[in-house]
């Protein structure tokens, strides 16, 4: 925060940052929030910060906000922006109390000297406002604190949350949800580029920069596949490349984070992975630029050309030809997903031929019904049912007048054959035509 900035706007901005961190599962304790907020105030608030820290064992965010807003309101009502609360030393207190009785003055001085204990580290000899351990903690929190700034443009098309931390990711991409667009600081990373003007970017150091171009960037992902980020804004003053999860969400991607890994998926395919480093997710991938991009592009074109010439040959077949140096201008034979091949080359998988070998008679019996015959027999039958023993291949045939007689014939056959052989029917196999259940 710089001098002259409205305190309420600064606090609203701070609350927005905390909410953004909470949305990516980064928890900041209440006392740490209060310390970070106080450390972000300009030097004109030093006396007020000292007053807030003095005599407090713990800090509560609500109390800090109330004190800051109360002081802001009192400052505006008095017409002086430099007026603030101040804690003076015991000698200054005695000077201010010179019109009061000496006894009362001496009593207060002794009390202040006696209570010379820090409420933060519990050591004697200094107060909390001068505690070296507390100052060290505030400096550490300032280094670890994630700074963010909201980017607004004159066209009011959206917002971009740019994030930076104490760690150096200058050559990496950071996955963030607060960006409305992908952003990149390096001109040489762009595969295609067009000048673009009009986007003013407020940075975390109170400086402003501008998006000067827009284009596409190729990135080789964790799985070796080269994917293209489109409509990436070129902002030279940024520290890192930023990938907008909001933009990916709008294109149909989904996100899942667990065990420090953020996965970006489209359908069943994982297209990006980010690894958590500190409080940020760093993309697993490398930029494809310069000659690498040109080689990759030309190689892909040559591979696809030969792929079409050879009638959509398999990748394994093309590798064999490539090893024999029969494919001109092809460096590798990596093929992308081909929908035409999936639709044109798919075939129905045949059923596996099953074989059954029985070890004894009546262990496995086949049965089927034939009919109705176009001509009725002399006995009035139009159907017949067969029972075939799988082991001996013996066949029994029974003639039927009606199909509903099948089950009765089966019971007769079963009784007779079991008495004759002394064996029992174990399995009866039919075509499930319903003849055993018909009436």
mmCIF file of N, CA and C in Angstrom, residues 169-230:
data_model
loop_
_atom_site.group_PDB
_atom_site.id
_atom_site.type_symbol
_atom_site.label_atom_id
_atom_site.label_comp_id
_atom_site.label_asym_id
_atom_site.label_seq_id
_atom_site.Cartn_x
_atom_site.Cartn_y
_atom_site.Cartn_z
ATOM 1 N N UNK A 169 10.512 -18.510 -10.026
ATOM 2 C CA UNK A 169 9.924 -19.372 -11.038
ATOM 3 C C UNK A 169 10.002 -18.698 -12.401
ATOM 4 N N UNK A 170 11.037 -17.902 -12.654
ATOM 5 C CA UNK A 170 11.052 -17.051 -13.833
ATOM 6 C C UNK A 170 10.947 -17.847 -15.128
ATOM 7 N N UNK A 171 11.387 -19.110 -15.140
ATOM 8 C CA UNK A 171 11.327 -19.918 -16.350
ATOM 9 C C UNK A 171 10.189 -20.934 -16.302
ATOM 10 N N UNK A 172 9.301 -20.819 -15.345
ATOM 11 C CA UNK A 172 8.225 -21.785 -15.179
ATOM 12 C C UNK A 172 6.868 -21.126 -15.362
ATOM 13 N N UNK A 173 5.881 -21.986 -15.524
ATOM 14 C CA UNK A 173 4.490 -21.537 -15.591
ATOM 15 C C UNK A 173 3.803 -21.848 -14.270
ATOM 16 N N UNK A 174 2.978 -20.912 -13.811
ATOM 17 C CA UNK A 174 2.232 -21.081 -12.575
ATOM 18 C C UNK A 174 0.747 -21.213 -12.915
ATOM 19 N N UNK A 175 0.107 -22.228 -12.336
ATOM 20 C CA UNK A 175 -1.328 -22.439 -12.535
ATOM 21 C C UNK A 175 -2.090 -21.650 -11.484
ATOM 22 N N UNK A 176 -2.891 -20.682 -11.916
ATOM 23 C CA UNK A 176 -3.656 -19.846 -10.980
ATOM 24 C C UNK A 176 -5.094 -19.746 -11.460
ATOM 25 N N UNK A 177 -6.011 -19.606 -10.512
ATOM 26 C CA UNK A 177 -7.427 -19.535 -10.855
ATOM 27 C C UNK A 177 -7.898 -18.094 -11.022
ATOM 28 N N UNK A 178 -7.129 -17.121 -10.544
ATOM 29 C CA UNK A 178 -7.588 -15.743 -10.583
ATOM 30 C C UNK A 178 -7.358 -15.035 -11.904
ATOM 31 N N UNK A 179 -6.706 -15.687 -12.865
ATOM 32 C CA UNK A 179 -6.448 -15.048 -14.159
ATOM 33 C C UNK A 179 -7.647 -15.203 -15.083
ATOM 34 N N UNK A 180 -7.953 -14.137 -15.802
ATOM 35 C CA UNK A 180 -8.958 -14.233 -16.847
ATOM 36 C C UNK A 180 -8.343 -14.678 -18.169
ATOM 37 N N UNK A 181 -7.010 -14.557 -18.284
ATOM 38 C CA UNK A 181 -6.311 -14.938 -19.503
ATOM 39 C C UNK A 181 -4.966 -15.539 -19.138
ATOM 40 N N UNK A 182 -4.385 -16.321 -20.083
ATOM 41 C CA UNK A 182 -3.006 -16.766 -19.929
ATOM 42 C C UNK A 182 -2.092 -15.561 -20.155
ATOM 43 N N UNK A 183 -0.994 -15.495 -19.391
ATOM 44 C CA UNK A 183 -0.072 -14.365 -19.511
ATOM 45 C C UNK A 183 1.363 -14.864 -19.504
ATOM 46 N N UNK A 184 2.240 -14.167 -20.235
ATOM 47 C CA UNK A 184 3.636 -14.582 -20.369
ATOM 48 C C UNK A 184 4.533 -13.346 -20.435
ATOM 49 N N UNK A 185 5.698 -13.384 -19.748
ATOM 50 C CA UNK A 185 6.589 -12.219 -19.784
ATOM 51 C C UNK A 185 7.637 -12.268 -20.896
ATOM 52 N N UNK A 186 7.803 -13.383 -21.581
ATOM 53 C CA UNK A 186 8.906 -13.553 -22.531
ATOM 54 C C UNK A 186 8.402 -13.544 -23.977
ATOM 55 N N UNK A 187 8.889 -12.603 -24.749
ATOM 56 C CA UNK A 187 8.484 -12.495 -26.151
ATOM 57 C C UNK A 187 8.955 -13.700 -26.958
ATOM 58 N N UNK A 188 10.148 -14.223 -26.630
ATOM 59 C CA UNK A 188 10.713 -15.315 -27.428
ATOM 60 C C UNK A 188 9.975 -16.641 -27.235
ATOM 61 N N UNK A 189 9.085 -16.728 -26.265
ATOM 62 C CA UNK A 189 8.334 -17.958 -26.053
ATOM 63 C C UNK A 189 7.172 -18.105 -27.042
ATOM 64 N N UNK A 190 6.794 -17.026 -27.693
ATOM 65 C CA UNK A 190 5.608 -17.053 -28.548
ATOM 66 C C UNK A 190 5.921 -17.708 -29.886
ATOM 67 N N UNK A 191 5.037 -18.585 -30.318
ATOM 68 C CA UNK A 191 5.150 -19.185 -31.648
ATOM 69 C C UNK A 191 4.560 -18.244 -32.691
ATOM 70 N N UNK A 192 3.388 -17.684 -32.390
ATOM 71 C CA UNK A 192 2.783 -16.650 -33.240
ATOM 72 C C UNK A 192 2.507 -15.439 -32.355
ATOM 73 N N UNK A 193 2.584 -14.269 -32.937
ATOM 74 C CA UNK A 193 2.524 -13.049 -32.113
ATOM 75 C C UNK A 193 1.894 -11.911 -32.894
ATOM 76 N N UNK A 194 1.085 -11.109 -32.190
ATOM 77 C CA UNK A 194 0.505 -9.897 -32.775
ATOM 78 C C UNK A 194 0.508 -8.813 -31.713
ATOM 79 N N UNK A 195 0.815 -7.602 -32.126
ATOM 80 C CA UNK A 195 0.833 -6.486 -31.173
ATOM 81 C C UNK A 195 -0.560 -6.259 -30.614
ATOM 82 N N UNK A 196 -0.581 -5.880 -29.351
ATOM 83 C CA UNK A 196 -1.861 -5.701 -28.664
ATOM 84 C C UNK A 196 -1.683 -4.589 -27.652
ATOM 85 N N UNK A 197 -2.639 -3.706 -27.562
ATOM 86 C CA UNK A 197 -2.500 -2.551 -26.680
ATOM 87 C C UNK A 197 -3.814 -2.326 -25.933
ATOM 88 N N UNK A 198 -3.696 -1.774 -24.733
ATOM 89 C CA UNK A 198 -4.897 -1.362 -24.023
ATOM 90 C C UNK A 198 -5.068 -1.952 -22.646
ATOM 91 N N UNK A 199 -4.255 -2.929 -22.235
ATOM 92 C CA UNK A 199 -4.432 -3.561 -20.936
ATOM 93 C C UNK A 199 -3.405 -3.025 -19.950
ATOM 94 N N UNK A 200 -3.881 -2.329 -18.952
ATOM 95 C CA UNK A 200 -3.011 -1.793 -17.918
ATOM 96 C C UNK A 200 -2.994 -2.778 -16.752
ATOM 97 N N UNK A 201 -1.781 -3.130 -16.315
ATOM 98 C CA UNK A 201 -1.619 -4.156 -15.292
ATOM 99 C C UNK A 201 -1.016 -3.541 -14.033
ATOM 100 N N UNK A 202 -1.811 -3.324 -12.960
ATOM 101 C CA UNK A 202 -1.230 -2.896 -11.683
ATOM 102 C C UNK A 202 -0.483 -4.055 -11.046
ATOM 103 N N UNK A 203 0.780 -3.820 -10.687
ATOM 104 C CA UNK A 203 1.604 -4.872 -10.108
ATOM 105 C C UNK A 203 1.611 -4.775 -8.586
ATOM 106 N N UNK A 204 2.189 -5.815 -7.954
ATOM 107 C CA UNK A 204 2.227 -5.847 -6.498
ATOM 108 C C UNK A 204 3.132 -4.796 -5.890
ATOM 109 N N UNK A 205 4.095 -4.245 -6.667
ATOM 110 C CA UNK A 205 4.991 -3.208 -6.158
ATOM 111 C C UNK A 205 4.482 -1.799 -6.447
ATOM 112 N N UNK A 206 3.179 -1.697 -6.736
ATOM 113 C CA UNK A 206 2.512 -0.410 -6.994
ATOM 114 C C UNK A 206 2.918 0.211 -8.329
ATOM 115 N N UNK A 207 3.653 -0.500 -9.153
ATOM 116 C CA UNK A 207 3.945 -0.021 -10.495
ATOM 117 C C UNK A 207 2.893 -0.543 -11.463
ATOM 118 N N UNK A 208 2.854 0.061 -12.646
ATOM 119 C CA UNK A 208 1.903 -0.371 -13.663
ATOM 120 C C UNK A 208 2.642 -0.805 -14.911
ATOM 121 N N UNK A 209 2.101 -1.826 -15.567
ATOM 122 C CA UNK A 209 2.668 -2.267 -16.833
ATOM 123 C C UNK A 209 1.520 -2.497 -17.802
ATOM 124 N N UNK A 210 1.857 -2.859 -19.013
ATOM 125 C CA UNK A 210 0.831 -2.971 -20.046
ATOM 126 C C UNK A 210 1.044 -4.248 -20.847
ATOM 127 N N UNK A 211 -0.063 -4.905 -21.218
ATOM 128 C CA UNK A 211 -0.002 -6.051 -22.118
ATOM 129 C C UNK A 211 0.255 -5.541 -23.517
ATOM 130 N N UNK A 212 1.397 -5.935 -24.092
ATOM 131 C CA UNK A 212 1.829 -5.342 -25.357
ATOM 132 C C UNK A 212 1.601 -6.257 -26.541
ATOM 133 N N UNK A 213 1.166 -7.487 -26.305
ATOM 134 C CA UNK A 213 0.967 -8.396 -27.420
ATOM 135 C C UNK A 213 0.114 -9.581 -27.041
ATOM 136 N N UNK A 214 -0.241 -10.363 -28.041
ATOM 137 C CA UNK A 214 -1.058 -11.559 -27.838
ATOM 138 C C UNK A 214 -0.644 -12.599 -28.873
ATOM 139 N N UNK A 215 -0.648 -13.875 -28.477
ATOM 140 C CA UNK A 215 -0.245 -14.916 -29.408
ATOM 141 C C UNK A 215 -0.400 -16.296 -28.820
ATOM 142 N N UNK A 216 0.214 -17.278 -29.496
ATOM 143 C CA UNK A 216 0.144 -18.680 -29.083
ATOM 144 C C UNK A 216 1.513 -19.167 -28.635
ATOM 145 N N UNK A 217 1.526 -20.089 -27.684
ATOM 146 C CA UNK A 217 2.770 -20.635 -27.134
ATOM 147 C C UNK A 217 2.658 -22.153 -27.087
ATOM 148 N N UNK A 218 3.727 -22.837 -27.512
ATOM 149 C CA UNK A 218 3.784 -24.294 -27.454
ATOM 150 C C UNK A 218 4.481 -24.747 -26.177
ATOM 151 N N UNK A 219 3.871 -25.737 -25.506
ATOM 152 C CA UNK A 219 4.446 -26.281 -24.282
ATOM 153 C C UNK A 219 4.473 -27.804 -24.397
ATOM 154 N N UNK A 220 5.621 -28.388 -24.113
ATOM 155 C CA UNK A 220 5.746 -29.843 -24.068
ATOM 156 C C UNK A 220 5.375 -30.298 -22.670
ATOM 157 N N UNK A 221 4.257 -31.010 -22.555
ATOM 158 C CA UNK A 221 3.706 -31.369 -21.252
ATOM 159 C C UNK A 221 4.426 -32.567 -20.640
ATOM 160 N N UNK A 222 3.963 -32.972 -19.459
ATOM 161 C CA UNK A 222 4.587 -34.045 -18.695
ATOM 162 C C UNK A 222 4.618 -35.368 -19.459
ATOM 163 N N UNK A 223 3.653 -35.588 -20.364
ATOM 164 C CA UNK A 223 3.561 -36.844 -21.101
ATOM 165 C C UNK A 223 4.268 -36.789 -22.447
ATOM 166 N N UNK A 224 4.999 -35.691 -22.712
ATOM 167 C CA UNK A 224 5.729 -35.558 -23.963
ATOM 168 C C UNK A 224 4.921 -34.971 -25.101
ATOM 169 N N UNK A 225 3.631 -34.771 -24.898
ATOM 170 C CA UNK A 225 2.774 -34.210 -25.944
ATOM 171 C C UNK A 225 2.908 -32.688 -25.955
ATOM 172 N N UNK A 226 3.058 -32.120 -27.139
ATOM 173 C CA UNK A 226 3.165 -30.659 -27.288
ATOM 174 C C UNK A 226 1.762 -30.087 -27.456
ATOM 175 N N UNK A 227 1.376 -29.227 -26.540
ATOM 176 C CA UNK A 227 0.063 -28.582 -26.606
ATOM 177 C C UNK A 227 0.247 -27.074 -26.748
ATOM 178 N N UNK A 228 -0.758 -26.415 -27.297
ATOM 179 C CA UNK A 228 -0.660 -24.995 -27.620
ATOM 180 C C UNK A 228 -1.594 -24.195 -26.724
ATOM 181 N N UNK A 229 -1.034 -23.187 -26.045
ATOM 182 C CA UNK A 229 -1.840 -22.205 -25.309
ATOM 183 C C UNK A 229 -2.188 -21.078 -26.270
ATOM 184 N N UNK A 230 -3.455 -20.803 -26.426
ATOM 185 C CA UNK A 230 -3.886 -19.777 -27.378
ATOM 186 C C UNK A 230 -4.257 -18.492 -26.642
#
